[in-house]
């Protein structure tokens, strides 16, 4: 996988996509932030399994118009930033 803290199956799919599983990625905040910053390069290198982007798009689309930075900001500034990052990284991948 891209992040050594995230377990993936043989096809590169994330094994645990729950909040608890997500928290593993964020154990080291500086490393997590660097991973976010480096993600475009990882896409450009072809190291992002297409299934992961398909799944991210499915989650985004399932939330419809609710999945936007403004709505997420009501819950958390960090969630708003990650929401915006997710939307933009999916567009970049496409």
mmCIF file with all atom_site columns, C-alpha atoms in Angstrom:
data_model
loop_
_atom_site.group_PDB
_atom_site.id
_atom_site.type_symbol
_atom_site.label_atom_id
_atom_site.label_alt_id
_atom_site.label_comp_id
_atom_site.label_asym_id
_atom_site.label_entity_id
_atom_site.label_seq_id
_atom_site.pdbx_PDB_ins_code
_atom_site.Cartn_x
_atom_site.Cartn_y
_atom_site.Cartn_z
_atom_site.occupancy
_atom_site.B_iso_or_equiv
_atom_site.pdbx_formal_charge
_atom_site.auth_seq_id
_atom_site.auth_comp_id
_atom_site.auth_asym_id
_atom_site.auth_atom_id
_atom_site.pdbx_PDB_model_num
ATOM 1  C CA . UNK A 1 1  ? 0.000   0.000  0.000   1.00 0.00 ? 1  UNK A CA 1
ATOM 2  C CA . UNK A 1 2  ? 0.889   3.660  -0.132  1.00 0.00 ? 2  UNK A CA 1
ATOM 3  C CA . UNK A 1 3  ? 0.876   4.071  3.649   1.00 0.00 ? 3  UNK A CA 1
ATOM 4  C CA . UNK A 1 4  ? 2.566   1.356  5.720   1.00 0.00 ? 4  UNK A CA 1
ATOM 5  C CA . UNK A 1 5  ? 0.025   1.883  8.523   1.00 0.00 ? 5  UNK A CA 1
ATOM 6  C CA . UNK A 1 6  ? -2.858  0.857  6.246   1.00 0.00 ? 6  UNK A CA 1
ATOM 7  C CA . UNK A 1 7  ? -3.416  -2.823 5.537   1.00 0.00 ? 7  UNK A CA 1
ATOM 8  C CA . UNK A 1 8  ? -4.461  -3.612 1.974   1.00 0.00 ? 8  UNK A CA 1
ATOM 9  C CA . UNK A 1 9  ? -5.472  -6.838 0.258   1.00 0.00 ? 9  UNK A CA 1
ATOM 10 C CA . UNK A 1 10 ? -3.730  -8.349 -2.788  1.00 0.00 ? 10 UNK A CA 1
ATOM 11 C CA . UNK A 1 11 ? -5.662  -6.023 -5.124  1.00 0.00 ? 11 UNK A CA 1
ATOM 12 C CA . UNK A 1 12 ? -4.595  -2.933 -3.160  1.00 0.00 ? 12 UNK A CA 1
ATOM 13 C CA . UNK A 1 13 ? -7.993  -2.363 -1.527  1.00 0.00 ? 13 UNK A CA 1
ATOM 14 C CA . UNK A 1 14 ? -8.046  -1.010 2.002   1.00 0.00 ? 14 UNK A CA 1
ATOM 15 C CA . UNK A 1 15 ? -8.977  -3.782 4.443   1.00 0.00 ? 15 UNK A CA 1
ATOM 16 C CA . UNK A 1 16 ? -10.401 -1.517 7.174   1.00 0.00 ? 16 UNK A CA 1
ATOM 17 C CA . UNK A 1 17 ? -12.127 1.638  5.925   1.00 0.00 ? 17 UNK A CA 1
ATOM 18 C CA . UNK A 1 18 ? -13.746 2.429  9.282   1.00 0.00 ? 18 UNK A CA 1
ATOM 19 C CA . UNK A 1 19 ? -12.931 5.496  11.378  1.00 0.00 ? 19 UNK A CA 1
ATOM 20 C CA . UNK A 1 20 ? -10.679 3.314  13.547  1.00 0.00 ? 20 UNK A CA 1
ATOM 21 C CA . UNK A 1 21 ? -8.787  2.200  10.448  1.00 0.00 ? 21 UNK A CA 1
ATOM 22 C CA . UNK A 1 22 ? -8.498  5.798  9.272   1.00 0.00 ? 22 UNK A CA 1
ATOM 23 C CA . UNK A 1 23 ? -7.042  6.855  12.598  1.00 0.00 ? 23 UNK A CA 1
ATOM 24 C CA . UNK A 1 24 ? -4.063  4.578  11.939  1.00 0.00 ? 24 UNK A CA 1
ATOM 25 C CA . UNK A 1 25 ? -3.102  6.857  9.045   1.00 0.00 ? 25 UNK A CA 1
ATOM 26 C CA . UNK A 1 26 ? -3.164  9.850  11.333  1.00 0.00 ? 26 UNK A CA 1
ATOM 27 C CA . UNK A 1 27 ? -1.070  8.488  14.227  1.00 0.00 ? 27 UNK A CA 1
ATOM 28 C CA . UNK A 1 28 ? 1.797   10.674 13.081  1.00 0.00 ? 28 UNK A CA 1
ATOM 29 C CA . UNK A 1 29 ? 0.231   14.006 12.021  1.00 0.00 ? 29 UNK A CA 1
ATOM 30 C CA . UNK A 1 30 ? 3.358   15.281 10.258  1.00 0.00 ? 30 UNK A CA 1
ATOM 31 C CA . UNK A 1 31 ? 3.683   12.101 8.207   1.00 0.00 ? 31 UNK A CA 1
ATOM 32 C CA . UNK A 1 32 ? -0.049  12.176 7.416   1.00 0.00 ? 32 UNK A CA 1
ATOM 33 C CA . UNK A 1 33 ? 0.192   15.772 6.184   1.00 0.00 ? 33 UNK A CA 1
ATOM 34 C CA . UNK A 1 34 ? 3.234   14.905 4.069   1.00 0.00 ? 34 UNK A CA 1
ATOM 35 C CA . UNK A 1 35 ? 1.344   11.942 2.558   1.00 0.00 ? 35 UNK A CA 1
ATOM 36 C CA . UNK A 1 36 ? -1.463  14.307 1.562   1.00 0.00 ? 36 UNK A CA 1
ATOM 37 C CA . UNK A 1 37 ? 1.008   16.730 0.001   1.00 0.00 ? 37 UNK A CA 1
ATOM 38 C CA . UNK A 1 38 ? 2.780   13.926 -1.898  1.00 0.00 ? 38 UNK A CA 1
ATOM 39 C CA . UNK A 1 39 ? -0.364  12.239 -3.179  1.00 0.00 ? 39 UNK A CA 1
ATOM 40 C CA . UNK A 1 40 ? -0.366  13.892 -6.624  1.00 0.00 ? 40 UNK A CA 1
ATOM 41 C CA . UNK A 1 41 ? 3.123   12.508 -7.206  1.00 0.00 ? 41 UNK A CA 1
ATOM 42 C CA . UNK A 1 42 ? 1.933   9.053  -6.111  1.00 0.00 ? 42 UNK A CA 1
ATOM 43 C CA . UNK A 1 43 ? -0.916  9.323  -8.647  1.00 0.00 ? 43 UNK A CA 1
ATOM 44 C CA . UNK A 1 44 ? 1.510   10.452 -11.352 1.00 0.00 ? 44 UNK A CA 1
ATOM 45 C CA . UNK A 1 45 ? 3.721   7.436  -10.577 1.00 0.00 ? 45 UNK A CA 1
ATOM 46 C CA . UNK A 1 46 ? 0.708   5.143  -11.067 1.00 0.00 ? 46 UNK A CA 1
ATOM 47 C CA . UNK A 1 47 ? 0.857   3.797  -7.516  1.00 0.00 ? 47 UNK A CA 1
ATOM 48 C CA . UNK A 1 48 ? -2.773  4.532  -6.586  1.00 0.00 ? 48 UNK A CA 1
ATOM 49 C CA . UNK A 1 49 ? -4.977  1.486  -7.196  1.00 0.00 ? 49 UNK A CA 1
ATOM 50 C CA . UNK A 1 50 ? -7.915  2.543  -9.406  1.00 0.00 ? 50 UNK A CA 1
ATOM 51 C CA . UNK A 1 51 ? -10.266 0.655  -7.059  1.00 0.00 ? 51 UNK A CA 1
ATOM 52 C CA . UNK A 1 52 ? -9.353  3.050  -4.238  1.00 0.00 ? 52 UNK A CA 1
ATOM 53 C CA . UNK A 1 53 ? -10.347 6.077  -6.310  1.00 0.00 ? 53 UNK A CA 1
ATOM 54 C CA . UNK A 1 54 ? -13.542 4.341  -7.432  1.00 0.00 ? 54 UNK A CA 1
ATOM 55 C CA . UNK A 1 55 ? -14.392 3.691  -3.774  1.00 0.00 ? 55 UNK A CA 1
ATOM 56 C CA . UNK A 1 56 ? -13.583 7.272  -2.746  1.00 0.00 ? 56 UNK A CA 1
ATOM 57 C CA . UNK A 1 57 ? -15.802 8.553  -5.573  1.00 0.00 ? 57 UNK A CA 1
ATOM 58 C CA . UNK A 1 58 ? -18.603 6.177  -4.502  1.00 0.00 ? 58 UNK A CA 1
ATOM 59 C CA . UNK A 1 59 ? -18.496 7.513  -0.939  1.00 0.00 ? 59 UNK A CA 1
ATOM 60 C CA . UNK A 1 60 ? -18.386 11.136 -2.153  1.00 0.00 ? 60 UNK A CA 1
ATOM 61 C CA . UNK A 1 61 ? -21.274 10.578 -4.558  1.00 0.00 ? 61 UNK A CA 1
ATOM 62 C CA . UNK A 1 62 ? -23.348 8.715  -1.959  1.00 0.00 ? 62 UNK A CA 1
ATOM 63 C CA . UNK A 1 63 ? -23.286 11.854 0.206   1.00 0.00 ? 63 UNK A CA 1
ATOM 64 C CA . UNK A 1 64 ? -24.392 14.000 -2.737  1.00 0.00 ? 64 UNK A CA 1
ATOM 65 C CA . UNK A 1 65 ? -24.462 17.732 -2.217  1.00 0.00 ? 65 UNK A CA 1
ATOM 66 C CA . UNK A 1 66 ? -23.732 17.235 1.499   1.00 0.00 ? 66 UNK A CA 1
ATOM 67 C CA . UNK A 1 67 ? -20.122 16.365 0.642   1.00 0.00 ? 67 UNK A CA 1
ATOM 68 C CA . UNK A 1 68 ? -18.604 19.822 0.403   1.00 0.00 ? 68 UNK A CA 1
ATOM 69 C CA . UNK A 1 69 ? -16.203 21.878 2.482   1.00 0.00 ? 69 UNK A CA 1
ATOM 70 C CA . UNK A 1 70 ? -18.869 24.326 3.651   1.00 0.00 ? 70 UNK A CA 1
ATOM 71 C CA . UNK A 1 71 ? -21.044 21.564 5.153   1.00 0.00 ? 71 UNK A CA 1
ATOM 72 C CA . UNK A 1 72 ? -18.080 19.801 6.683   1.00 0.00 ? 72 UNK A CA 1
ATOM 73 C CA . UNK A 1 73 ? -16.830 23.045 8.224   1.00 0.00 ? 73 UNK A CA 1
ATOM 74 C CA . UNK A 1 74 ? -19.932 22.964 10.468  1.00 0.00 ? 74 UNK A CA 1
ATOM 75 C CA . UNK A 1 75 ? -18.584 19.735 11.957  1.00 0.00 ? 75 UNK A CA 1
ATOM 76 C CA . UNK A 1 76 ? -14.848 20.353 11.843  1.00 0.00 ? 76 UNK A CA 1
ATOM 77 C CA . UNK A 1 77 ? -12.337 22.585 10.087  1.00 0.00 ? 77 UNK A CA 1
ATOM 78 C CA . UNK A 1 78 ? -10.107 19.533 9.576   1.00 0.00 ? 78 UNK A CA 1
ATOM 79 C CA . UNK A 1 79 ? -12.994 17.578 8.024   1.00 0.00 ? 79 UNK A CA 1
ATOM 80 C CA . UNK A 1 80 ? -13.645 20.498 5.675   1.00 0.00 ? 80 UNK A CA 1
ATOM 81 C CA . UNK A 1 81 ? -10.027 20.485 4.547   1.00 0.00 ? 81 UNK A CA 1
ATOM 82 C CA . UNK A 1 82 ? -10.010 16.723 3.972   1.00 0.00 ? 82 UNK A CA 1
ATOM 83 C CA . UNK A 1 83 ? -13.304 16.958 2.105   1.00 0.00 ? 83 UNK A CA 1
ATOM 84 C CA . UNK A 1 84 ? -11.898 19.609 -0.205  1.00 0.00 ? 84 UNK A CA 1
ATOM 85 C CA . UNK A 1 85 ? -8.692  17.594 -0.665  1.00 0.00 ? 85 UNK A CA 1
ATOM 86 C CA . UNK A 1 86 ? -10.707 14.468 -1.543  1.00 0.00 ? 86 UNK A CA 1
ATOM 87 C CA . UNK A 1 87 ? -12.819 16.292 -4.134  1.00 0.00 ? 87 UNK A CA 1
ATOM 88 C CA . UNK A 1 88 ? -9.742  17.832 -5.730  1.00 0.00 ? 88 UNK A CA 1
ATOM 89 C CA . UNK A 1 89 ? -7.656  14.651 -5.707  1.00 0.00 ? 89 UNK A CA 1
ATOM 90 C CA . UNK A 1 90 ? -10.465 12.724 -7.449  1.00 0.00 ? 90 UNK A CA 1
ATOM 91 C CA . UNK A 1 91 ? -10.611 15.451 -10.107 1.00 0.00 ? 91 UNK A CA 1
ATOM 92 C CA . UNK A 1 92 ? -6.814  15.312 -10.469 1.00 0.00 ? 92 UNK A CA 1
ATOM 93 C CA . UNK A 1 93 ? -6.883  11.520 -10.808 1.00 0.00 ? 93 UNK A CA 1
ATOM 94 C CA . UNK A 1 94 ? -9.503  11.744 -13.561 1.00 0.00 ? 94 UNK A CA 1
#
